[in-house]
PDB file of C-alpha atoms in Angstrom:
ATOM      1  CA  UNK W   1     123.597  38.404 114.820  1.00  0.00           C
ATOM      2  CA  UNK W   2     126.133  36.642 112.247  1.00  0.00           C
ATOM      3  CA  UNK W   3     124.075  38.794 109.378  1.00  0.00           C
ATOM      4  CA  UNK W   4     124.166  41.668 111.141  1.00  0.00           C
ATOM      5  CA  UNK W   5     127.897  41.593 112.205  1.00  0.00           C
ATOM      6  CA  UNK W   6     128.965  40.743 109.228  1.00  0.00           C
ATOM      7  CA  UNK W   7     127.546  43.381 107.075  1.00  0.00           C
ATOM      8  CA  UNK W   8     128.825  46.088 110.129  1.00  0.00           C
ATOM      9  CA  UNK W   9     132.813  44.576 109.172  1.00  0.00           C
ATOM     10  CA  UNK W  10     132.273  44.782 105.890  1.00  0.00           C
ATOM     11  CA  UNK W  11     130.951  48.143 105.163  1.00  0.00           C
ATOM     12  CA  UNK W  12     133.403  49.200 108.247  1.00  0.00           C
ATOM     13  CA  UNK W  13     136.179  47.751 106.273  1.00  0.00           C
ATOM     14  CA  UNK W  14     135.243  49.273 103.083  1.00  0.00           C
ATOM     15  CA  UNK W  15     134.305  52.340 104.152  1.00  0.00           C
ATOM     16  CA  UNK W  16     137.029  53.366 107.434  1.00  0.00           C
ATOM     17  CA  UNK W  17     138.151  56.170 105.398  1.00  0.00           C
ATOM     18  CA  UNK W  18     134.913  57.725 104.813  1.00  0.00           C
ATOM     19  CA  UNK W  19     133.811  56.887 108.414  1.00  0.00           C
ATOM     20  CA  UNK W  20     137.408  58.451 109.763  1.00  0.00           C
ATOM     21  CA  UNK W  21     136.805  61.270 107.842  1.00  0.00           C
ATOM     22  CA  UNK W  22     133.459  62.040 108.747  1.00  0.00           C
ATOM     23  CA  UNK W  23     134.439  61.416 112.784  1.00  0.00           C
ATOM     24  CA  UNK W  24     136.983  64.055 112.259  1.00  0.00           C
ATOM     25  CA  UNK W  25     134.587  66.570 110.814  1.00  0.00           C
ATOM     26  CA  UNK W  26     132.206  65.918 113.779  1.00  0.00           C
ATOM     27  CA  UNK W  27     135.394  66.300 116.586  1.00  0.00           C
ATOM     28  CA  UNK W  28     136.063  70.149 114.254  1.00  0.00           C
ATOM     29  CA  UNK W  29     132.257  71.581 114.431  1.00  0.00           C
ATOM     30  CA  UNK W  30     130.010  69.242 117.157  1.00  0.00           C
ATOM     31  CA  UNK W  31     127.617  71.536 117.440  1.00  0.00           C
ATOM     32  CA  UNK W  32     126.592  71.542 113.575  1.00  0.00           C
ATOM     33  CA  UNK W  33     126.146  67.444 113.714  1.00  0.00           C
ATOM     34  CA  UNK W  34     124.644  67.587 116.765  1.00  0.00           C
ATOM     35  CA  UNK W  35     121.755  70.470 115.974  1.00  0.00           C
ATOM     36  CA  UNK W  36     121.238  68.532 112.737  1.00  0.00           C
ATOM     37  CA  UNK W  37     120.911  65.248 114.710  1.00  0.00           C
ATOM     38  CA  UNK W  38     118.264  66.807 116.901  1.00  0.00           C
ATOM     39  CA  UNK W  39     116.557  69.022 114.492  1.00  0.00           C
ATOM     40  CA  UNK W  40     116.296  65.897 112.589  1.00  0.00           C
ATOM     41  CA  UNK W  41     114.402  63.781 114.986  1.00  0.00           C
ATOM     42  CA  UNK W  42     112.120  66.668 115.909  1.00  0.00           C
ATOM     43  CA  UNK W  43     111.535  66.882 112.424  1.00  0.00           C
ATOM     44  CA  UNK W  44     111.271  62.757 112.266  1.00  0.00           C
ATOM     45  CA  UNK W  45     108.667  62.684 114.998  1.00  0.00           C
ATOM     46  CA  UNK W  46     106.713  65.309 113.620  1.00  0.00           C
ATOM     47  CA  UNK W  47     106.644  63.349 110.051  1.00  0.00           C
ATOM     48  CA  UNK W  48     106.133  60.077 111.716  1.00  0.00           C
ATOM     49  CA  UNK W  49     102.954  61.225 113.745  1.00  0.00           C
ATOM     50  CA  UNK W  50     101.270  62.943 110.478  1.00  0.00           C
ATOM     51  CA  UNK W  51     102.107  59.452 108.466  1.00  0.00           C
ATOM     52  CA  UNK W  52     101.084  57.313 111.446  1.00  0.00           C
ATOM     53  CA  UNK W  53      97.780  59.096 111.824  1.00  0.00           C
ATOM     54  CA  UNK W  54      97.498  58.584 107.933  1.00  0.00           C
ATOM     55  CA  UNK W  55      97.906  55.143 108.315  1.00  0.00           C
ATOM     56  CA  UNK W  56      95.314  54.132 111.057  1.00  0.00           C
ATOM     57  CA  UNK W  57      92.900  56.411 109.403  1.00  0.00           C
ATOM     58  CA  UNK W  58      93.793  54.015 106.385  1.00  0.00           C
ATOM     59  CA  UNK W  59      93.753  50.464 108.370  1.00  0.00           C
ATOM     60  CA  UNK W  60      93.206  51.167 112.186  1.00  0.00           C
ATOM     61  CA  UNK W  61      94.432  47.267 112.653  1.00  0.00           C
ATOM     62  CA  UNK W  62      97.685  48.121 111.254  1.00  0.00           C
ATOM     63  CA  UNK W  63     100.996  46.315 112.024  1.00  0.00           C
ATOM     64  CA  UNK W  64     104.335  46.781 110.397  1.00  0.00           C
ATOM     65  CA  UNK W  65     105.581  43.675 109.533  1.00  0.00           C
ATOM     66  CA  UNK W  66     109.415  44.227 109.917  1.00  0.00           C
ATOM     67  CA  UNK W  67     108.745  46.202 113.228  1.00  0.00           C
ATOM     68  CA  UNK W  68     107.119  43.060 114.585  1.00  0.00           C
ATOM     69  CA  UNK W  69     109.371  40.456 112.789  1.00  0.00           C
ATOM     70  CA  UNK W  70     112.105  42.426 114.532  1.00  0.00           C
ATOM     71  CA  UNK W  71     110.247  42.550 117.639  1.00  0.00           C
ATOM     72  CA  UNK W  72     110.137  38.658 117.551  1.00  0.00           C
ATOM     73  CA  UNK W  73     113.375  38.478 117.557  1.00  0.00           C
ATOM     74  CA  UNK W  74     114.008  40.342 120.640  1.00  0.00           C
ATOM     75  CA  UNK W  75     111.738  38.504 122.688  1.00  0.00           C
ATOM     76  CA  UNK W  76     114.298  35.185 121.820  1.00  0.00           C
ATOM     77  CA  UNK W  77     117.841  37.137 122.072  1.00  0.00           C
ATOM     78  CA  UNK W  78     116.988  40.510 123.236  1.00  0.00           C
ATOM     79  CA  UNK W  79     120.746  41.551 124.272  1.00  0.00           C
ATOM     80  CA  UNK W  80     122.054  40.109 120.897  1.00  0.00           C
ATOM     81  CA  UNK W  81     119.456  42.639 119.287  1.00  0.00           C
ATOM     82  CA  UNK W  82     119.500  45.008 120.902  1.00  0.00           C
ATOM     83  CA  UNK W  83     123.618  45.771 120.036  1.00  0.00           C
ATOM     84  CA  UNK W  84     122.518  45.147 116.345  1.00  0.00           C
ATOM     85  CA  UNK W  85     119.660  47.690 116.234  1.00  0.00           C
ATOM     86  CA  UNK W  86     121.177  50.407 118.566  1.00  0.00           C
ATOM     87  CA  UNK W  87     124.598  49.850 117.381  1.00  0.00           C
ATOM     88  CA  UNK W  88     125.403  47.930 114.128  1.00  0.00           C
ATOM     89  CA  UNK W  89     122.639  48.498 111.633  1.00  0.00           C
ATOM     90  CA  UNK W  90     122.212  52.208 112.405  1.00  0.00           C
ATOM     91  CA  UNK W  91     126.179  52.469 111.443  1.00  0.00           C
ATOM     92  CA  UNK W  92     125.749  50.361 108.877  1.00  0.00           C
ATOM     93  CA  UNK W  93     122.886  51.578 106.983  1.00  0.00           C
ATOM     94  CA  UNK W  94     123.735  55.399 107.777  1.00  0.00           C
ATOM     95  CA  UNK W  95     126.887  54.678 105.740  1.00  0.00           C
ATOM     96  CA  UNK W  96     125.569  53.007 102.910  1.00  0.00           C
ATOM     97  CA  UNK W  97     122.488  54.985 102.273  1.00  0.00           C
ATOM     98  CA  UNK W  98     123.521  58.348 102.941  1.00  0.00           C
ATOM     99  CA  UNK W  99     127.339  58.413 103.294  1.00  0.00           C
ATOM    100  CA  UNK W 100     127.741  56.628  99.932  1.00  0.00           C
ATOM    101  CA  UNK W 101     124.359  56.758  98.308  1.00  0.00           C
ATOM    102  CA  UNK W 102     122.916  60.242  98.657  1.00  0.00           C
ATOM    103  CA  UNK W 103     126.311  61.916  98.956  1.00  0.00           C
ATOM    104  CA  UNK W 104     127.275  59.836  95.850  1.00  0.00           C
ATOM    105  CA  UNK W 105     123.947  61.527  93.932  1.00  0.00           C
ATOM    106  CA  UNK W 106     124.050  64.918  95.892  1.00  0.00           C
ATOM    107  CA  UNK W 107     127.202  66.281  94.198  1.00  0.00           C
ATOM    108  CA  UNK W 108     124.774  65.564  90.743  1.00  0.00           C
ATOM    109  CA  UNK W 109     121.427  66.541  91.677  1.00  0.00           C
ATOM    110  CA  UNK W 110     119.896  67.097  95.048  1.00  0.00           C
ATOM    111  CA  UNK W 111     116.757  65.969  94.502  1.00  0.00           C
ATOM    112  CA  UNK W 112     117.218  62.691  92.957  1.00  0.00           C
ATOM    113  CA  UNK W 113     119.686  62.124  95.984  1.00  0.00           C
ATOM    114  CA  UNK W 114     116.889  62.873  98.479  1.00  0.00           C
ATOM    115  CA  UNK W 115     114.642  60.731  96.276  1.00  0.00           C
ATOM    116  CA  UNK W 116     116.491  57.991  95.563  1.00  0.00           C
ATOM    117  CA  UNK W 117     117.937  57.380  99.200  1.00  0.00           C
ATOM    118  CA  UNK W 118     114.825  57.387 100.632  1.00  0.00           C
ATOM    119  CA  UNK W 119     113.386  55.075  98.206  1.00  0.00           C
ATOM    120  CA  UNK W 120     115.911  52.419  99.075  1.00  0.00           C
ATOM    121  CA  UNK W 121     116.236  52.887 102.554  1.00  0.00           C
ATOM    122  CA  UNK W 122     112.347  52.631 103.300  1.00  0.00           C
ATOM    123  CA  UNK W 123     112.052  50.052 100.260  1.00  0.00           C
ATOM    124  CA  UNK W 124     114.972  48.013 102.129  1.00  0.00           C
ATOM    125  CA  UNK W 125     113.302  47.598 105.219  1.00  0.00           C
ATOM    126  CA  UNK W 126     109.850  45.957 103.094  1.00  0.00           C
ATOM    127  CA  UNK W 127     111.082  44.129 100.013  1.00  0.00           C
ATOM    128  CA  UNK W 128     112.148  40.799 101.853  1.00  0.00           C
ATOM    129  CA  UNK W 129     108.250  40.690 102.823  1.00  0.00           C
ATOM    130  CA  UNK W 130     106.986  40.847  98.807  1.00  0.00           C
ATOM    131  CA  UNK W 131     104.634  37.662  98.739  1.00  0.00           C
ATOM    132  CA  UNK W 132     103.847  37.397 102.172  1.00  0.00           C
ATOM    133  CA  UNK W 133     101.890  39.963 103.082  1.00  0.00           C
ATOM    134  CA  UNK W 134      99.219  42.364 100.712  1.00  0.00           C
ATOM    135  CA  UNK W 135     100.258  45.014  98.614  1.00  0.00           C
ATOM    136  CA  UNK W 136      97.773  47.336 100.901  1.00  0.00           C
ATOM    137  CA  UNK W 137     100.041  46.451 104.215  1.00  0.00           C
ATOM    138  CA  UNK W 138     103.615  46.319 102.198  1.00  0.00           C
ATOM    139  CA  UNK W 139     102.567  49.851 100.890  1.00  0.00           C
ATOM    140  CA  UNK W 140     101.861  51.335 104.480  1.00  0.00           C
ATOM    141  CA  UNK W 141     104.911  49.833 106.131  1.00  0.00           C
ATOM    142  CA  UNK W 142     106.853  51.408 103.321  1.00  0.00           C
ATOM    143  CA  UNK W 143     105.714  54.860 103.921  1.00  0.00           C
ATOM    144  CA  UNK W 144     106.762  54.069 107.773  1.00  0.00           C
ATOM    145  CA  UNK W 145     110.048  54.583 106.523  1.00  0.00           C
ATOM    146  CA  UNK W 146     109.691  57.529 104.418  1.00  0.00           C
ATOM    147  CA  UNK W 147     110.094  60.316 107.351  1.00  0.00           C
ATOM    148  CA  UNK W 148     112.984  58.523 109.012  1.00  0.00           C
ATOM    149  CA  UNK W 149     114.697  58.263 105.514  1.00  0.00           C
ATOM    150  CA  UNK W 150     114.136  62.109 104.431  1.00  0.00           C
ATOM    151  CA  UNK W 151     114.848  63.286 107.814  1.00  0.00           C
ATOM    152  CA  UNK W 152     117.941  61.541 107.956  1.00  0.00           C
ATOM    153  CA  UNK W 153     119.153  62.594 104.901  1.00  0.00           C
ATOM    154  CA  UNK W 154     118.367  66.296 106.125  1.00  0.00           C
ATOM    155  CA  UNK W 155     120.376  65.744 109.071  1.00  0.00           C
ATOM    156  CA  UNK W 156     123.899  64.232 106.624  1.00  0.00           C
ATOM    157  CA  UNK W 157     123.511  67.400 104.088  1.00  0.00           C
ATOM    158  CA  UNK W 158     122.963  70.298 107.147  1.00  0.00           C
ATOM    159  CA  UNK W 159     125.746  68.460 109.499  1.00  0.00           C
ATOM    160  CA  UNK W 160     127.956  68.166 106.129  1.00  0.00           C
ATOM    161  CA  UNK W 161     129.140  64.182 107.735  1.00  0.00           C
ATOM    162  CA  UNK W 162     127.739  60.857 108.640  1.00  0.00           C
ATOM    163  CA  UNK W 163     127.750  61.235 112.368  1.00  0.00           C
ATOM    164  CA  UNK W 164     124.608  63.627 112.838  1.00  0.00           C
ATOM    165  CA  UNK W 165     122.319  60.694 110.688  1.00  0.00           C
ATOM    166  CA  UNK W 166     124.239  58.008 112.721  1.00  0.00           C
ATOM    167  CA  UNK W 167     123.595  59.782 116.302  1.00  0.00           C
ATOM    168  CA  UNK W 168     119.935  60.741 114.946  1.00  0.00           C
ATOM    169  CA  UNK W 169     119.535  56.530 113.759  1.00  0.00           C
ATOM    170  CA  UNK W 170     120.959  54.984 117.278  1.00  0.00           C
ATOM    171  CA  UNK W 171     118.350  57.506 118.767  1.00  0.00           C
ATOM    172  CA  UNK W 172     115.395  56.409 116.558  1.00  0.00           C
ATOM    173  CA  UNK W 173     115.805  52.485 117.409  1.00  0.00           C
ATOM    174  CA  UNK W 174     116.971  52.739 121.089  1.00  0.00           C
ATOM    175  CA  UNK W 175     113.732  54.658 121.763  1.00  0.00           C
ATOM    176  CA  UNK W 176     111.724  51.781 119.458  1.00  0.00           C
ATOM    177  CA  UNK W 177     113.901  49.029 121.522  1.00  0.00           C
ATOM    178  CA  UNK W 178     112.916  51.390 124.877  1.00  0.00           C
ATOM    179  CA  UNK W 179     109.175  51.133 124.371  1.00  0.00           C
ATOM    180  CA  UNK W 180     108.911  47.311 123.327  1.00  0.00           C
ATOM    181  CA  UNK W 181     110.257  46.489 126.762  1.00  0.00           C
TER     182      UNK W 181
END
């Protein structure tokens, strides 16, 4: 929880402005962030059930590691998780990866922006598990994160601010935090 709340002050610190800004865009045109945020998970969903039918067909025994790692941890401090999935990470990572990495890229070229984001977020959530698992299962967990990460980059260029990917995020791991109960 340390980790977790201290990356959340940080990137909060550093980034207020951006995060002020973008909460003031949301409070002018709701609407626009919140049909993004919920085009975007019907979108997400959609994705996720074509790559998760991909996968078994692949390895029908398959597991993602970080999904159980993270799962792991619930079962030992499941209220202390639960505020740093739902809450802190989803902030966290919506700002870094598409508040200041694909809007950083955007303005020069959409499509290494959508590339590159999603690279790093769904590489992110796998690299700490290089060496520990096979290629074969690092490779599939990876593409795990591949709809969330274009879909939520979808949601931050329609919605034009951080808030629709942020709402769309919280969503995503409440309903994963929902369904491990």
């Amino acid at each position: 929880m340390v980790y977790f709340g201290l990356n959340f002050a940080v990137v909060i610190g550093i980034f207020h402005g951006f995060l002020w800004e973008s909460l003031k865009a949301f409070w002018r045109a709701p609407w626009k962030s919140l049909r993004s945020a919920l085009i975007g998970l019907a979108l997400y969903f959609g994705a996720t059930f074509v790559i998760g039918f991909a996968i078994t067909y692949i390895d029908p025994n398959f597991v993602n590691v970080n999904d159980d790692n993270i799962m792991g941890l619930f079962d030992e401090y499941a209220s202390l998780m639960t505020i740093a999935a739902v809450f802190l990470v989803p902030i966290t990572e919506e700002i870094l990866y598409r508040g200041v990495l694909f809007q950083g890229l955007h303005q020069r070229n959409r499509a290494i922006a959508y590339a590159v984001s999603v690279l790093v977020f769904a590489s992110i959530h796998v690299i700490g598990y290089i060496g520990m698992y096979d290629l074969q299962t690092l490779v599939l967990c990876f593409m795990q994160y591949l709809p969330a990460g274009i879909c939520l980059a979808w949601a931050y260029e329609k919605s034009d601010n951080i808030i629709a990917p942020i709402l769309m995020h919280i969503t995503i791991n409440q309903i994963g935090v929902s369904a491990s109960r």
